mmCIF file of C-alpha atoms in Angstrom:
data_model
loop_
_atom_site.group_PDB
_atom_site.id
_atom_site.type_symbol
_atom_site.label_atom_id
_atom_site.label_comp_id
_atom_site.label_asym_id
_atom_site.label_seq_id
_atom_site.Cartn_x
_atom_site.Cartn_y
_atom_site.Cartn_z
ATOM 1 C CA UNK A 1 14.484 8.962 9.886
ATOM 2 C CA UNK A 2 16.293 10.163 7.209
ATOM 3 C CA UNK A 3 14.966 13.213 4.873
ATOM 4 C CA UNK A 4 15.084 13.147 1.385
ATOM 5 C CA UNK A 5 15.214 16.873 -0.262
ATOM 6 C CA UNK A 6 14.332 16.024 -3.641
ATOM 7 C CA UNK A 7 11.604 14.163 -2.579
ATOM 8 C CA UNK A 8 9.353 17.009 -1.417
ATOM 9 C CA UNK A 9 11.279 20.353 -0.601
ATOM 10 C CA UNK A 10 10.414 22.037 -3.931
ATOM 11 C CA UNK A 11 6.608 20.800 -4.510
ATOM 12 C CA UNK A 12 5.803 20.563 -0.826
ATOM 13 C CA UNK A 13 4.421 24.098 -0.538
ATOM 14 C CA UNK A 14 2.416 23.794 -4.170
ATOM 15 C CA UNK A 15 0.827 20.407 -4.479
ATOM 16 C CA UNK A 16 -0.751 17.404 -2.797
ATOM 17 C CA UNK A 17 0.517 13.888 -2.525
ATOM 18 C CA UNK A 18 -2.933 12.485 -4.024
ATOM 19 C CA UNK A 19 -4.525 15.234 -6.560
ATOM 20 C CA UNK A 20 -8.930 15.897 -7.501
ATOM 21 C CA UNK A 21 -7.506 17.360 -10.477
ATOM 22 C CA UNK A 22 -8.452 14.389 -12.918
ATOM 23 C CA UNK A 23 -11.433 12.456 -12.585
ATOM 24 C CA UNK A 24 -11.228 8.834 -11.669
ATOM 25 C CA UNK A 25 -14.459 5.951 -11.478
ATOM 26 C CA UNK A 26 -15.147 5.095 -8.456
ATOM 27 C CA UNK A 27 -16.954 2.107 -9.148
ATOM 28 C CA UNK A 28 -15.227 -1.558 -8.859
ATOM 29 C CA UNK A 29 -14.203 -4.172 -11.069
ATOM 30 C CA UNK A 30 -14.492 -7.628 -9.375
ATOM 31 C CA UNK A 31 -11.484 -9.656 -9.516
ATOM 32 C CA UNK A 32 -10.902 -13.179 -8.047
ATOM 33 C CA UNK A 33 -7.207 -14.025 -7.869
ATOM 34 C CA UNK A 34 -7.316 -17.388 -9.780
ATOM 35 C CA UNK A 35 -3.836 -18.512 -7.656
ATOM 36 C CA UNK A 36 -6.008 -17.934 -4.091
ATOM 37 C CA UNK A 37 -9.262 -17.913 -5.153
ATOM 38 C CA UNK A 38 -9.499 -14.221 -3.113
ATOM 39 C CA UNK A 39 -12.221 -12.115 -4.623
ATOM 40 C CA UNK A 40 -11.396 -8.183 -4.778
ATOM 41 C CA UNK A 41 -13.428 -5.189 -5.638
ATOM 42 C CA UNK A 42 -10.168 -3.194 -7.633
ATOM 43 C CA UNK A 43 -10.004 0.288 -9.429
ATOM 44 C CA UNK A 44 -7.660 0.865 -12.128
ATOM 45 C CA UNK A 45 -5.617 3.777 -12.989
ATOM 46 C CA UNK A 46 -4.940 3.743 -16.773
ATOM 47 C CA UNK A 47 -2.024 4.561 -18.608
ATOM 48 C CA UNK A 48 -3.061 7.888 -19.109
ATOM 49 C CA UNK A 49 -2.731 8.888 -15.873
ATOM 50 C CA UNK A 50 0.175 6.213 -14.872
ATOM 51 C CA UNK A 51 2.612 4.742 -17.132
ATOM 52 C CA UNK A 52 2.110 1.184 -16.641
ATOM 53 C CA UNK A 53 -0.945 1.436 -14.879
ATOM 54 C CA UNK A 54 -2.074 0.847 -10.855
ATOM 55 C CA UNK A 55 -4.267 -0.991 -9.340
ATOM 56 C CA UNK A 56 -5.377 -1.689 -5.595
ATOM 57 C CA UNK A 57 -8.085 -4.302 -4.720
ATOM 58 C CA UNK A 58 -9.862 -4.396 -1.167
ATOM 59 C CA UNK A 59 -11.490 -7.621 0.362
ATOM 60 C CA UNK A 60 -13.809 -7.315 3.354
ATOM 61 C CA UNK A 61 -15.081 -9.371 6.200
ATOM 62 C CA UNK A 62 -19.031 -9.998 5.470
ATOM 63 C CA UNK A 63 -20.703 -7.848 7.881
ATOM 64 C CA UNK A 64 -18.497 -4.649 6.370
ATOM 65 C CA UNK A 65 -21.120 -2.816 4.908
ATOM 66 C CA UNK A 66 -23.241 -2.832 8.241
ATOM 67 C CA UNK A 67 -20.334 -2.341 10.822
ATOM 68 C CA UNK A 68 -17.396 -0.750 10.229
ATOM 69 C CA UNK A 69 -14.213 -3.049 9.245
ATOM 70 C CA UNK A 70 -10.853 -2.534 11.440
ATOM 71 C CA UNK A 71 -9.098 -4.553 8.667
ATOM 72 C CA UNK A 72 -9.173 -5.628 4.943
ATOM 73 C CA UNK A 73 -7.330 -8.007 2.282
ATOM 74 C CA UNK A 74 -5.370 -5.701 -0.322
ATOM 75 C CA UNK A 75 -3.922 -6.372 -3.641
ATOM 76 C CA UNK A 76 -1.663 -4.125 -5.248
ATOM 77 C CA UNK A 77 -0.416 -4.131 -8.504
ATOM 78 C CA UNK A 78 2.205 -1.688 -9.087
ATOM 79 C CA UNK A 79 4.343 -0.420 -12.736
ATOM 80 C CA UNK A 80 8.478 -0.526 -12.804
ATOM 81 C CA UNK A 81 10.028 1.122 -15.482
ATOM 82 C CA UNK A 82 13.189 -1.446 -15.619
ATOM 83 C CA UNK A 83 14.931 -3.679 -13.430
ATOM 84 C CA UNK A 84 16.827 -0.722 -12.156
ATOM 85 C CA UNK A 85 14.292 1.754 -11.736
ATOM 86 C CA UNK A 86 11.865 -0.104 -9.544
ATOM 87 C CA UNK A 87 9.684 2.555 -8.319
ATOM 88 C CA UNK A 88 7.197 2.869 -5.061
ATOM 89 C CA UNK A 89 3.910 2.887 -5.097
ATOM 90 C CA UNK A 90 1.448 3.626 -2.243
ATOM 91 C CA UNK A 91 -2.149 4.055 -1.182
ATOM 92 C CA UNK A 92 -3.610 6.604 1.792
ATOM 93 C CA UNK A 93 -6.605 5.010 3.442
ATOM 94 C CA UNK A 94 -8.118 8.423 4.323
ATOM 95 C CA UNK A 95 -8.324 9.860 0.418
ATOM 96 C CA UNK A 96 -5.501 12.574 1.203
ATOM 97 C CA UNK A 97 -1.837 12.431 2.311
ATOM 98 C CA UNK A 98 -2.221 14.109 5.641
ATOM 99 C CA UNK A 99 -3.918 12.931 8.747
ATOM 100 C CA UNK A 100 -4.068 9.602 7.086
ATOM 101 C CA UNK A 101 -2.479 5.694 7.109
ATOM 102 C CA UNK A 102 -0.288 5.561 4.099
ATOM 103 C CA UNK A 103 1.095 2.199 2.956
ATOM 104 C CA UNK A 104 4.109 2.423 0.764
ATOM 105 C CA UNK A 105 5.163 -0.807 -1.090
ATOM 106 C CA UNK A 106 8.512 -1.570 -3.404
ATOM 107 C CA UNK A 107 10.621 -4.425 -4.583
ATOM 108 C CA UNK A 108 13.999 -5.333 -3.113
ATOM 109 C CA UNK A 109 16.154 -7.843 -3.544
ATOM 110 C CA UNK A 110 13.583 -9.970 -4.549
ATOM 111 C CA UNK A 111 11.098 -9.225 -2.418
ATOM 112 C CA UNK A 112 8.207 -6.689 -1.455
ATOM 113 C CA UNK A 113 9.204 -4.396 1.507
ATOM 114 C CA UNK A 114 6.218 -2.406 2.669
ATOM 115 C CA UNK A 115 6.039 0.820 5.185
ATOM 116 C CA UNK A 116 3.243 2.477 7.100
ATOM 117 C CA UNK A 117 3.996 6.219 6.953
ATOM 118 C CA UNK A 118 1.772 9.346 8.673
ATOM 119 C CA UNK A 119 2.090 13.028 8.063
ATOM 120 C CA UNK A 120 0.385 16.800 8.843
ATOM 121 C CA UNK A 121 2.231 18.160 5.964
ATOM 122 C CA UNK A 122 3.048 17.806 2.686
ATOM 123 C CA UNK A 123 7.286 16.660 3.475
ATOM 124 C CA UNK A 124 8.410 13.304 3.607
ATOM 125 C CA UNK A 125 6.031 11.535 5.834
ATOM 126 C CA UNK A 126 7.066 9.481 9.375
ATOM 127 C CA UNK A 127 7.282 6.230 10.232
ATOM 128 C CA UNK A 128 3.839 5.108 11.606
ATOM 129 C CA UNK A 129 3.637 4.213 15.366
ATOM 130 C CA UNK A 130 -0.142 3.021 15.706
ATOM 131 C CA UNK A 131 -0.612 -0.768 15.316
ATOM 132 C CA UNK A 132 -0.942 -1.553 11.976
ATOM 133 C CA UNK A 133 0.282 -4.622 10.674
ATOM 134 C CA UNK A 134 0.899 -5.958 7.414
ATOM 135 C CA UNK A 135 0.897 -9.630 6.595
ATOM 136 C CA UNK A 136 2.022 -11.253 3.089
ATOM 137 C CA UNK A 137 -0.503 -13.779 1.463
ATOM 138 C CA UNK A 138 1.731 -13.647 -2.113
ATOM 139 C CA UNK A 139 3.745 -11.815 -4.096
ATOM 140 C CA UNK A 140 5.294 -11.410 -8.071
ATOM 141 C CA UNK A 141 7.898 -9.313 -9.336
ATOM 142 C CA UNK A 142 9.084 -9.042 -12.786
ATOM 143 C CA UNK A 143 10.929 -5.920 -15.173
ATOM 144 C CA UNK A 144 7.276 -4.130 -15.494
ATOM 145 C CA UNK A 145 5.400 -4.664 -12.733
ATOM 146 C CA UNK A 146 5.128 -5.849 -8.896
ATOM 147 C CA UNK A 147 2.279 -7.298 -7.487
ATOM 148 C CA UNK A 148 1.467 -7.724 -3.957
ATOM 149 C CA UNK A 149 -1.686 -9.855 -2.186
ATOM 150 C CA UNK A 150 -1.640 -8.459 2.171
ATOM 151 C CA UNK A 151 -3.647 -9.171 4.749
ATOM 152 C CA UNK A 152 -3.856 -5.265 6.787
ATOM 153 C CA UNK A 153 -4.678 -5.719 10.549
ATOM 154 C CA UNK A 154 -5.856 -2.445 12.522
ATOM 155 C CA UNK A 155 -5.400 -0.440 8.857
ATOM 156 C CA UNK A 156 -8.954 1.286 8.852
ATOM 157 C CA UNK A 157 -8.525 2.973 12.267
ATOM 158 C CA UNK A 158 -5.273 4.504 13.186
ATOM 159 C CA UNK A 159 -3.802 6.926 15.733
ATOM 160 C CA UNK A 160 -0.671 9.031 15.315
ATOM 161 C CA UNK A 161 0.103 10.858 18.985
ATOM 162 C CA UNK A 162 -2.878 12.791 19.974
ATOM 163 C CA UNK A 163 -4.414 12.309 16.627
ATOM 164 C CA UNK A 164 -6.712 9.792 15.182
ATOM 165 C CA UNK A 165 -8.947 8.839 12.372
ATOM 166 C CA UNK A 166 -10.791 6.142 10.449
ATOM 167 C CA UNK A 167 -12.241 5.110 7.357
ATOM 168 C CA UNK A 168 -15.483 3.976 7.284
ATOM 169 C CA UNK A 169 -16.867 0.456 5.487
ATOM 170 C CA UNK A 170 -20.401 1.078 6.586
ATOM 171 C CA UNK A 171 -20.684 4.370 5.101
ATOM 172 C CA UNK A 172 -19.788 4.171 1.002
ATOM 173 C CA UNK A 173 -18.397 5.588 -0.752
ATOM 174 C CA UNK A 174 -14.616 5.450 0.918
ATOM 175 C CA UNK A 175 -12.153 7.851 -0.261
ATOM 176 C CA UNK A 176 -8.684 6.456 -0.837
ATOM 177 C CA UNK A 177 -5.499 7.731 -2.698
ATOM 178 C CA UNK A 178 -2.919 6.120 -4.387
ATOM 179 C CA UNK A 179 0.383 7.593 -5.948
ATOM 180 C CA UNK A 180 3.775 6.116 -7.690
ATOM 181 C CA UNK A 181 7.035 7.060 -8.751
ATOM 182 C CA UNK A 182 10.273 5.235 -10.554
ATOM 183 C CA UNK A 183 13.110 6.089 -9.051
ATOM 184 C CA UNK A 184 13.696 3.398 -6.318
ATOM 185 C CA UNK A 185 13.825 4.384 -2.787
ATOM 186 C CA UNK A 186 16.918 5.135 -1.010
ATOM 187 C CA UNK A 187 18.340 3.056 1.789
ATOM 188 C CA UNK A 188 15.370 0.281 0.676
ATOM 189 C CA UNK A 189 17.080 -2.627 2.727
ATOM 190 C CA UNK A 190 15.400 -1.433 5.652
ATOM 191 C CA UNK A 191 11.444 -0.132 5.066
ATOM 192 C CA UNK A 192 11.759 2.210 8.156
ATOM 193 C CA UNK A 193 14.802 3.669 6.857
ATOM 194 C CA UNK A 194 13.836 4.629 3.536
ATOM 195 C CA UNK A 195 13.971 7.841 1.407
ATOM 196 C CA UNK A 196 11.715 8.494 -1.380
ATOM 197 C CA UNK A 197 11.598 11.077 -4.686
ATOM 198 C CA UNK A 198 8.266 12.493 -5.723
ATOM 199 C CA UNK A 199 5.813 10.794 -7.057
ATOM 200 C CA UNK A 200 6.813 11.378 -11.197
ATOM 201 C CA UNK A 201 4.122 8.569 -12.100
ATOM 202 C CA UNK A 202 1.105 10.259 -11.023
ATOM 203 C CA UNK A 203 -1.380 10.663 -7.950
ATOM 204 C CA UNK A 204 -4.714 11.149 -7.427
ATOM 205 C CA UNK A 205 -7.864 10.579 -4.802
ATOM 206 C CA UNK A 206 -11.105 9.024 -5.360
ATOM 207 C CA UNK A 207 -14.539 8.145 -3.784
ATOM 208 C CA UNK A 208 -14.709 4.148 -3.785
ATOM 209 C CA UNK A 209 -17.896 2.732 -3.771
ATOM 210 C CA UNK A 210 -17.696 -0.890 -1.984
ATOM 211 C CA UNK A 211 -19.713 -3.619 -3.727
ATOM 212 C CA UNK A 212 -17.795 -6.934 -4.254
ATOM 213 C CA UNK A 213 -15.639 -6.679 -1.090
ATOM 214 C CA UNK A 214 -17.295 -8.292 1.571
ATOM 215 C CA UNK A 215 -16.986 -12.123 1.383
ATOM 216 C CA UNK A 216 -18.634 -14.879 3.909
ATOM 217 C CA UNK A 217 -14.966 -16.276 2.908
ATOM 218 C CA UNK A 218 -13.203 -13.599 4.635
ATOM 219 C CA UNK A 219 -11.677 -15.100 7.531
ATOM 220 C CA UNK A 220 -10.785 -18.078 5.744
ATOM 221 C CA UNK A 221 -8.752 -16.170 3.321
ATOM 222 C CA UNK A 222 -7.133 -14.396 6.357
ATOM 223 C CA UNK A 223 -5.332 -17.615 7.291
ATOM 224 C CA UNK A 224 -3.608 -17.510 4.100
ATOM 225 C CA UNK A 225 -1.572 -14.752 5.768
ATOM 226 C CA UNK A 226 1.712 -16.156 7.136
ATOM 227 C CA UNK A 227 4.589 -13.986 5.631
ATOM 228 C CA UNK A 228 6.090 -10.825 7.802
ATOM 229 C CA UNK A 229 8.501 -9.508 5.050
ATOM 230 C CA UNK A 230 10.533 -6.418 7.833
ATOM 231 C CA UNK A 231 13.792 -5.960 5.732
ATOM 232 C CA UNK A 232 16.968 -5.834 7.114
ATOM 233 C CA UNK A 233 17.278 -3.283 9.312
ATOM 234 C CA UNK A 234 20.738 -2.839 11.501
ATOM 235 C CA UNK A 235 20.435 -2.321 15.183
ATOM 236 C CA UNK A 236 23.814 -1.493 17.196
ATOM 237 C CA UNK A 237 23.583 -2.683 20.983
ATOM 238 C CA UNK A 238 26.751 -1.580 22.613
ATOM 239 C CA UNK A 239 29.790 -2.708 19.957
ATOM 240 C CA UNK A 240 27.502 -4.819 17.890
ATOM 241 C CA UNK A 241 25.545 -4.661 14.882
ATOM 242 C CA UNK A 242 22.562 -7.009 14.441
ATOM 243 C CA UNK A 243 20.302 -7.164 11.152
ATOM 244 C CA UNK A 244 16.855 -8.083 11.310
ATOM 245 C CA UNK A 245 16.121 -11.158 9.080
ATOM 246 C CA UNK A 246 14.232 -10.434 5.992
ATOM 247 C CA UNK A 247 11.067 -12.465 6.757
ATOM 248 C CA UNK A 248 9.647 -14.742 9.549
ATOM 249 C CA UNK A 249 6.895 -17.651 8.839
ATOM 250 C CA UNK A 250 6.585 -19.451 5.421
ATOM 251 C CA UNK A 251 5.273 -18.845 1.987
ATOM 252 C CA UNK A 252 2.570 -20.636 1.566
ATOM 253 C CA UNK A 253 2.791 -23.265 -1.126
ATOM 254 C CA UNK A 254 1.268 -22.051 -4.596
ATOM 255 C CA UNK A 255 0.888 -19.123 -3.012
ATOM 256 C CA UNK A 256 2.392 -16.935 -6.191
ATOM 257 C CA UNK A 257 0.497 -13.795 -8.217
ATOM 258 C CA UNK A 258 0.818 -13.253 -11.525
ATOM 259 C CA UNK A 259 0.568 -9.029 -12.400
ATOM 260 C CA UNK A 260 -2.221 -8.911 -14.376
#
């Protein structure tokens, strides 16, 4: 994996991926996607804090608040600055960068390429190598903003090595982290290959409550979950170069967000 030095070399040693230094509600805002009828509890970052804004939505299965989930429904809606300056945006699902599942989402070539990353320290985190999976229920992109609907399989229990960790549905509130930046990442054709500057628009950490999430609909919205979007990633095998194709399964008809 390649290292990017102006990602995190100079601020590693001073500051943390997701920061407590500004206050930010934990309580939800319901929102129902009106293009799947998917009902999200969401918390906003205002333009204060974000240029743009951010937002990240969680969907639950129905027993959630009684037994922990292993899984959720996500939306993420994320701020570009231009059509050149794309940006990443990302959430930890463990409130801090380290010892946590990170998900890191961008647009490419028309598309939203997404990465599970893992780190101890505050550098450019690693590729994940639990068993978390992303699937694609819908996506938008446009000059301002992308928007992204996932199922995440295995995402609220992960293991790194000899590490693990979890975060708990059963047990509110749930802290979670989010962070984004403009400048696009580098080598973004392939999501395990990519590098990434520091996060110039904003970060911060805070204590969700869960109210809205869990949904007797849950599994039914699951199967709305058909797109792998892996990027094209070159693999050499002797004297030849192979590229892994840019999705597998289809989009499922209608199946479009609008960035709210």
């Amino acid at each position: 994996m390649r290292f990017c030095a102006n990602a995190f070399a100079a601020v590693a040693a001073v500051t943390l991926f997701l920061s407590t230094s500004v206050a930010q509600s934990g309580t939800p805002v319901a929102y129902t996607d009106p293009d799947t009828d998917i009902t999200f509890d969401t918390w906003t970052v205002s333009e204060t804090l974000s240029k743009g804004g951010f937002t990240f939505g969680i969907a639950l299965p129905s027993d959630a608040l009684t037994t922990d989930a292993s899984e959720f429904i996500g939306y993420l809606l994320c701020s570009s600055q231009n059509t050149t300056s794309t940006g990443w945006c990302g959430v930890s699902l463990g409130g801090t960068m380290t010892n946590s599942l990170l998900l890191l989402a961008y647009p490419h070539g028309g598309s939203i390429l997404t990465s599970f990353r893992y780190t101890t320290g505050y550098h450019m985190p690693d590729v994940y190598t639990g068993n978390a999976e992303l699937t694609q229920i819908s996506s938008t992109i446009n000059a301002t903003h992308y928007a992204l609907i996932f199922r995440c399989s295995n995402c609220l229990q992960w293991t790194q090595g000899s590490a693990s960790g979890n975060a708990s549905t059963s047990t509110s509130p749930m802290n979670l982290g989010w962070a984004q930046a403009f400048p696009a990442p580098g080598n973004p054709s392939c999501p395990s290959d990519i590098t990434i500057h520091y996060h110039d628009n904003g970060h911060n950490i805070w204590a969700a409550t869960l109210k809205n999430a869990p949904n007797t609909s849950y599994t039914d919205w699951t199967a709305m979950a058909k797109t792998t979007v892996k990027g094209r990633c070159s693999t050499k095998t002797g004297s030849t170069t192979t590229a892994t194709p840019a999705s597998s399964g289809p989009v499922p008809a209608g199946a479009t967000t609008t960035p709210k």
